[in-house]
Amino acid sequence: MSDWPDRRILELFGIENPILLAPMAGFGTPALASAVAEAGGLGALASATITPEQARADIAAYRALTAKPLNLNFFCHRPPQPDPARDAAWRARLAPYYRDLGLDPDMPLSASSREPFNDAFLAVVEALRPEIVSFHFGLPARRLLDRVRATGAKVISSATTVAEARFLEAEGCDAIIAQGAEAGGHRGMFLTEDVASQVGTFALVPQVVDAVGVPVIAAGGIADARGVVAALALGASAVQIGTAFLFAPEAKVAPPHRRALDRTAADETAITNVFTGRPARGVVNRLMRDVGPLSADAPAFPLAGGAVAPLRAATEPQGSGDFMPLWSGQAARLARPMPAGDLVRMLAAEAVARLG
Ligand SMILES: Cc1cc2nc3c(=O)[nH]c(=O)nc-3n(C[C@H](O)[C@H](O)[C@H](O)COP(=O)(O)O)c2cc1C
C-alpha cells in the first residue's frame, strides 16, 4: 500500500500499513502477530507475563512464520516494596469471596510472575534482535536502555499525558504511543498516578503531536477504519490496536472473556486496579463492581493479583468471568470478528478509500 499520507512510521519500522498490533501479554500469540505482519502491519509479542525462555520460544515461532519486523514489548515497572499491612487488608477484603467458594482465606499464595525488563530479558533482545522494542510504564534504567539501542532496535513507549510524551522524547524514543483513556488493558501512565485526569485519545493525540518532534502512534478506542482515519487526521502517523484484535481467532481469549467482549457496550468497561494493582481497563465484572473499580486496599503492581488468582481458579472452570480480568477498550462493539490478516487488510483498504 503506497497511498498513506504520512510515511514516517512506515519507513521507521519497515512496514507497509500504519496499523500496529498492540502487544497483549497473555492474549497475543505468534500466530496473531505474524498474521498482522504478513498483512503489512506491525506484529508484536508481549513479555510481561512470561519468562525469558518463553519469550525466546515465541520469537522463534514468529520468525518461523514471517520474515517481517517484530515489536517485542516489556513492562518496566519498579518491583514493589513489601507492604504486609496492605497485603493483609487486601486478603481481608477478599476473604468473604474465599469463604463463599469454600476456600481458606489464609491459604498460601503463589508469587506474581510479572518481571520488569531486566538483564535476562536484555539477553533475549541482544540474542534475537527484535527490530522494535516497546515499553509500557515508562522506560528501563539507562544502562539497560543503552544496550537495547546498541542492538539497532527502534525504541518506543506509551505516553498517557503530554508530560510523559515529552519525557520519552527527551530520553531518545524513536516514536511515541499516545495511549488515550479509552484503551483496553493497562494504562501506560508513569509520571502520574491520577487516573481521574487521564486524557481521551481525541484530545491526547494532537497535543502530543504538537509537543514532540518524533512520530506519534495513536492508541485507544480505535477499532474500525473511521478510527484509523480520525487518528491520522489528528496528526498520528500510525495507530496501535489491541481490543479489536482480541476478536481474531489467532488471539488467546478465555471463553468468559470472549463472551464479555461479544456483549459489552461502550459504557460497560472501567479502569480498575483490583486485578494487578495498576490501573487497567476491562469489562466491569463482579470483583470490579464490589471492590473497585479502584481500591485503596489493592497492593502495588503486580501483587494485587496474587490473592485474586485462587478466586479465578475456582470460578473460571464453571464459565464465570467474575474474578478474572476481562481487559477491553471502549470500542469493542465496533470490532468485527475475522482473521487478523483480513482485519489489517480491511482497515487499510477502507481507511485509504476514506482518505480519498
Ligand atoms: C488484552 C490486552 C492486553 C494488553 N497488554 C499489553 C501489554 O502486555 N503491553 C502493552 O504495552 N500494552 C498492553 N495493552 C495495551 C495496548 O498496548 C493498547 O494501548 C490498547 O490495546 C489500545 O487500545 P484499544 O484496546 O482500544 O485498541 C493491552 C491491551 C489489551 C486490550
mmCIF file of N, CA, C and O and ligand atoms in Angstrom, residues 22-25 27 46 48 73 75 134-136 158 179 182-186 219-222 240-244 246 257 327-331, ligand 1:
data_model
loop_
_atom_site.group_PDB
_atom_site.id
_atom_site.type_symbol
_atom_site.label_atom_id
_atom_site.label_comp_id
_atom_site.label_asym_id
_atom_site.label_seq_id
_atom_site.Cartn_x
_atom_site.Cartn_y
_atom_site.Cartn_z
ATOM 1 N N ALA A 22 -1.301 -4.147 19.001
ATOM 2 C CA ALA A 22 -0.855 -3.874 20.379
ATOM 3 C C ALA A 22 -0.289 -5.163 20.963
ATOM 4 O O ALA A 22 -0.877 -6.231 20.794
ATOM 5 N N PRO A 23 0.857 -5.066 21.639
ATOM 6 C CA PRO A 23 1.321 -6.245 22.362
ATOM 7 C C PRO A 23 0.322 -6.521 23.475
ATOM 8 O O PRO A 23 -0.112 -5.596 24.160
ATOM 9 N N MET A 24 -0.064 -7.779 23.672
ATOM 10 C CA MET A 24 -1.083 -8.096 24.687
ATOM 11 C C MET A 24 -0.637 -9.319 25.468
ATOM 12 O O MET A 24 -0.833 -10.452 25.034
ATOM 13 N N ALA A 25 -0.042 -9.052 26.635
ATOM 14 C CA ALA A 25 0.537 -10.127 27.440
ATOM 15 C C ALA A 25 -0.543 -11.107 27.870
ATOM 16 O O ALA A 25 -1.523 -10.722 28.508
ATOM 17 N N PHE A 27 -2.516 -12.742 25.862
ATOM 18 C CA PHE A 27 -3.597 -12.824 24.886
ATOM 19 C C PHE A 27 -3.078 -12.899 23.448
ATOM 20 O O PHE A 27 -3.688 -13.491 22.577
ATOM 21 N N ALA A 46 4.278 -9.742 23.441
ATOM 22 C CA ALA A 46 4.439 -9.159 24.784
ATOM 23 C C ALA A 46 5.155 -10.149 25.692
ATOM 24 O O ALA A 46 5.012 -11.358 25.534
ATOM 25 N N ALA A 48 5.355 -9.522 29.315
ATOM 26 C CA ALA A 48 5.127 -9.174 30.725
ATOM 27 C C ALA A 48 4.759 -10.364 31.595
ATOM 28 O O ALA A 48 5.045 -10.368 32.780
ATOM 29 N N ASN A 73 7.742 -6.439 23.340
ATOM 30 C CA ASN A 73 7.251 -5.485 24.352
ATOM 31 C C ASN A 73 7.542 -5.951 25.775
ATOM 32 O O ASN A 73 7.468 -7.137 26.075
ATOM 33 N N PHE A 75 7.125 -4.717 30.136
ATOM 34 C CA PHE A 75 6.732 -3.798 31.193
ATOM 35 C C PHE A 75 8.018 -3.344 31.873
ATOM 36 O O PHE A 75 8.983 -4.103 31.970
ATOM 37 N N SER A 134 9.374 -2.161 22.504
ATOM 38 C CA SER A 134 8.470 -1.184 23.129
ATOM 39 C C SER A 134 8.352 -1.454 24.618
ATOM 40 O O SER A 134 8.484 -2.591 25.071
ATOM 41 N N PHE A 135 8.126 -0.356 25.351
ATOM 42 C CA PHE A 135 7.994 -0.445 26.804
ATOM 43 C C PHE A 135 6.656 0.148 27.229
ATOM 44 O O PHE A 135 6.103 1.033 26.567
ATOM 45 N N HIS A 136 6.144 -0.367 28.354
ATOM 46 C CA HIS A 136 4.929 0.154 28.965
ATOM 47 C C HIS A 136 5.299 0.509 30.391
ATOM 48 O O HIS A 136 6.046 -0.232 31.027
ATOM 49 N N SER A 158 4.803 4.088 25.679
ATOM 50 C CA SER A 158 3.471 4.704 25.745
ATOM 51 C C SER A 158 3.481 5.948 26.633
ATOM 52 O O SER A 158 4.075 5.940 27.706
ATOM 53 N N GLN A 179 -1.437 6.930 24.315
ATOM 54 C CA GLN A 179 -2.463 5.968 24.736
ATOM 55 C C GLN A 179 -3.601 6.699 25.435
ATOM 56 O O GLN A 179 -3.487 7.115 26.589
ATOM 57 N N GLU A 182 -9.426 5.572 26.508
ATOM 58 C CA GLU A 182 -10.344 4.549 26.006
ATOM 59 C C GLU A 182 -9.706 3.171 25.932
ATOM 60 O O GLU A 182 -10.380 2.152 25.795
ATOM 61 N N ALA A 183 -8.371 3.124 25.959
ATOM 62 C CA ALA A 183 -7.628 1.898 25.643
ATOM 63 C C ALA A 183 -7.943 0.757 26.593
ATOM 64 O O ALA A 183 -8.146 0.964 27.793
ATOM 65 N N GLY A 184 -7.927 -0.461 26.057
ATOM 66 C CA GLY A 184 -8.045 -1.651 26.886
ATOM 67 C C GLY A 184 -6.711 -1.998 27.526
ATOM 68 O O GLY A 184 -5.659 -1.582 27.061
ATOM 69 N N GLY A 185 -6.757 -2.768 28.611
ATOM 70 C CA GLY A 185 -5.533 -3.203 29.279
ATOM 71 C C GLY A 185 -4.942 -2.114 30.143
ATOM 72 O O GLY A 185 -5.599 -1.112 30.469
ATOM 73 N N HIS A 186 -3.682 -2.308 30.524
ATOM 74 C CA HIS A 186 -3.052 -1.402 31.491
ATOM 75 C C HIS A 186 -2.782 -0.019 30.923
ATOM 76 O O HIS A 186 -2.327 0.115 29.783
ATOM 77 N N ALA A 219 -3.290 5.280 20.137
ATOM 78 C CA ALA A 219 -3.836 4.028 20.678
ATOM 79 C C ALA A 219 -5.001 4.352 21.592
ATOM 80 O O ALA A 219 -4.991 5.361 22.309
ATOM 81 N N GLY A 220 -6.012 3.484 21.567
ATOM 82 C CA GLY A 220 -7.134 3.653 22.487
ATOM 83 C C GLY A 220 -8.429 3.945 21.761
ATOM 84 O O GLY A 220 -8.603 5.047 21.233
ATOM 85 N N GLY A 221 -9.313 2.966 21.693
ATOM 86 C CA GLY A 221 -10.637 3.176 21.119
ATOM 87 C C GLY A 221 -10.691 3.134 19.605
ATOM 88 O O GLY A 221 -11.712 3.501 19.016
ATOM 89 N N ILE A 222 -9.628 2.663 18.970
ATOM 90 C CA ILE A 222 -9.617 2.588 17.501
ATOM 91 C C ILE A 222 -9.910 1.141 17.110
ATOM 92 O O ILE A 222 -9.158 0.235 17.464
ATOM 93 N N GLN A 240 -2.210 2.055 16.900
ATOM 94 C CA GLN A 240 -1.947 0.776 17.555
ATOM 95 C C GLN A 240 -3.283 0.267 18.101
ATOM 96 O O GLN A 240 -3.977 0.999 18.800
ATOM 97 N N ILE A 241 -3.610 -0.965 17.755
ATOM 98 C CA ILE A 241 -4.938 -1.511 18.060
ATOM 99 C C ILE A 241 -4.795 -2.791 18.881
ATOM 100 O O ILE A 241 -4.046 -3.696 18.498
ATOM 101 N N GLY A 242 -5.510 -2.852 20.000
ATOM 102 C CA GLY A 242 -5.494 -4.056 20.817
ATOM 103 C C GLY A 242 -6.821 -4.783 20.804
ATOM 104 O O GLY A 242 -6.967 -5.865 20.246
ATOM 105 N N THR A 243 -7.834 -4.137 21.423
ATOM 106 C CA THR A 243 -9.118 -4.802 21.641
ATOM 107 C C THR A 243 -9.685 -5.435 20.366
ATOM 108 O O THR A 243 -10.150 -6.576 20.399
ATOM 109 N N ALA A 244 -9.653 -4.726 19.247
ATOM 110 C CA ALA A 244 -10.270 -5.268 18.028
ATOM 111 C C ALA A 244 -9.603 -6.574 17.604
ATOM 112 O O ALA A 244 -10.253 -7.449 17.019
ATOM 113 N N LEU A 246 -8.561 -8.823 19.674
ATOM 114 C CA LEU A 246 -8.974 -9.919 20.566
ATOM 115 C C LEU A 246 -10.077 -10.752 19.916
ATOM 116 O O LEU A 246 -10.330 -11.885 20.325
ATOM 117 N N HIS A 257 -14.142 -14.392 28.934
ATOM 118 C CA HIS A 257 -13.658 -13.105 28.419
ATOM 119 C C HIS A 257 -14.258 -12.856 27.031
ATOM 120 O O HIS A 257 -14.759 -11.759 26.739
ATOM 121 N N TRP A 327 -10.036 -7.683 30.125
ATOM 122 C CA TRP A 327 -9.490 -6.459 29.519
ATOM 123 C C TRP A 327 -10.213 -6.137 28.221
ATOM 124 O O TRP A 327 -10.368 -6.977 27.342
ATOM 125 N N SER A 328 -10.591 -4.898 28.099
ATOM 126 C CA SER A 328 -11.245 -4.423 26.873
ATOM 127 C C SER A 328 -11.196 -2.910 26.851
ATOM 128 O O SER A 328 -11.349 -2.265 27.887
ATOM 129 N N GLY A 329 -11.039 -2.357 25.655
ATOM 130 C CA GLY A 329 -11.179 -0.921 25.471
ATOM 131 C C GLY A 329 -12.643 -0.564 25.260
ATOM 132 O O GLY A 329 -13.519 -1.444 25.262
ATOM 133 N N GLN A 330 -12.892 0.731 25.073
ATOM 134 C CA GLN A 330 -14.275 1.192 24.956
ATOM 135 C C GLN A 330 -14.892 0.924 23.589
ATOM 136 O O GLN A 330 -16.092 1.105 23.407
ATOM 137 N N ALA A 331 -14.077 0.510 22.616
ATOM 138 C CA ALA A 331 -14.603 0.368 21.251
ATOM 139 C C ALA A 331 -14.825 -1.085 20.840
ATOM 140 O O ALA A 331 -14.939 -1.386 19.657
HETATM 141 C C1 LIG B 1 -5.982 -7.617 26.407
HETATM 142 C C2 LIG B 1 -4.982 -6.501 26.389
HETATM 143 C C3 LIG B 1 -3.689 -6.731 26.857
HETATM 144 C C4 LIG B 1 -2.723 -5.710 26.812
HETATM 145 N N1 LIG B 1 -1.446 -5.972 27.196
HETATM 146 C C5 LIG B 1 -0.475 -5.047 26.971
HETATM 147 C C6 LIG B 1 0.892 -5.382 27.145
HETATM 148 O O1 LIG B 1 1.249 -6.500 27.526
HETATM 149 N N2 LIG B 1 1.823 -4.419 26.886
HETATM 150 C C7 LIG B 1 1.474 -3.169 26.442
HETATM 151 O O2 LIG B 1 2.346 -2.350 26.198
HETATM 152 N N3 LIG B 1 0.177 -2.831 26.273
HETATM 153 C C8 LIG B 1 -0.796 -3.747 26.506
HETATM 154 N N4 LIG B 1 -2.118 -3.412 26.277
HETATM 155 C C9 LIG B 1 -2.481 -2.028 25.888
HETATM 156 C C10 LIG B 1 -2.311 -1.855 24.390
HETATM 157 O O3 LIG B 1 -0.929 -1.715 24.118
HETATM 158 C C11 LIG B 1 -3.019 -0.632 23.799
HETATM 159 O O4 LIG B 1 -2.664 0.540 24.483
HETATM 160 C C12 LIG B 1 -4.526 -0.742 23.758
HETATM 161 O O5 LIG B 1 -4.932 -2.038 23.425
HETATM 162 C C13 LIG B 1 -5.098 0.234 22.755
HETATM 163 O O6 LIG B 1 -6.464 0.443 22.941
HETATM 164 P P1 LIG B 1 -7.626 -0.498 22.319
HETATM 165 O O7 LIG B 1 -7.606 -1.733 23.174
HETATM 166 O O8 LIG B 1 -8.853 0.297 22.470
HETATM 167 O O9 LIG B 1 -7.253 -0.803 20.895
HETATM 168 C C14 LIG B 1 -3.091 -4.433 26.325
HETATM 169 C C15 LIG B 1 -4.397 -4.211 25.869
HETATM 170 C C16 LIG B 1 -5.338 -5.222 25.886
HETATM 171 C C17 LIG B 1 -6.717 -4.957 25.351
#
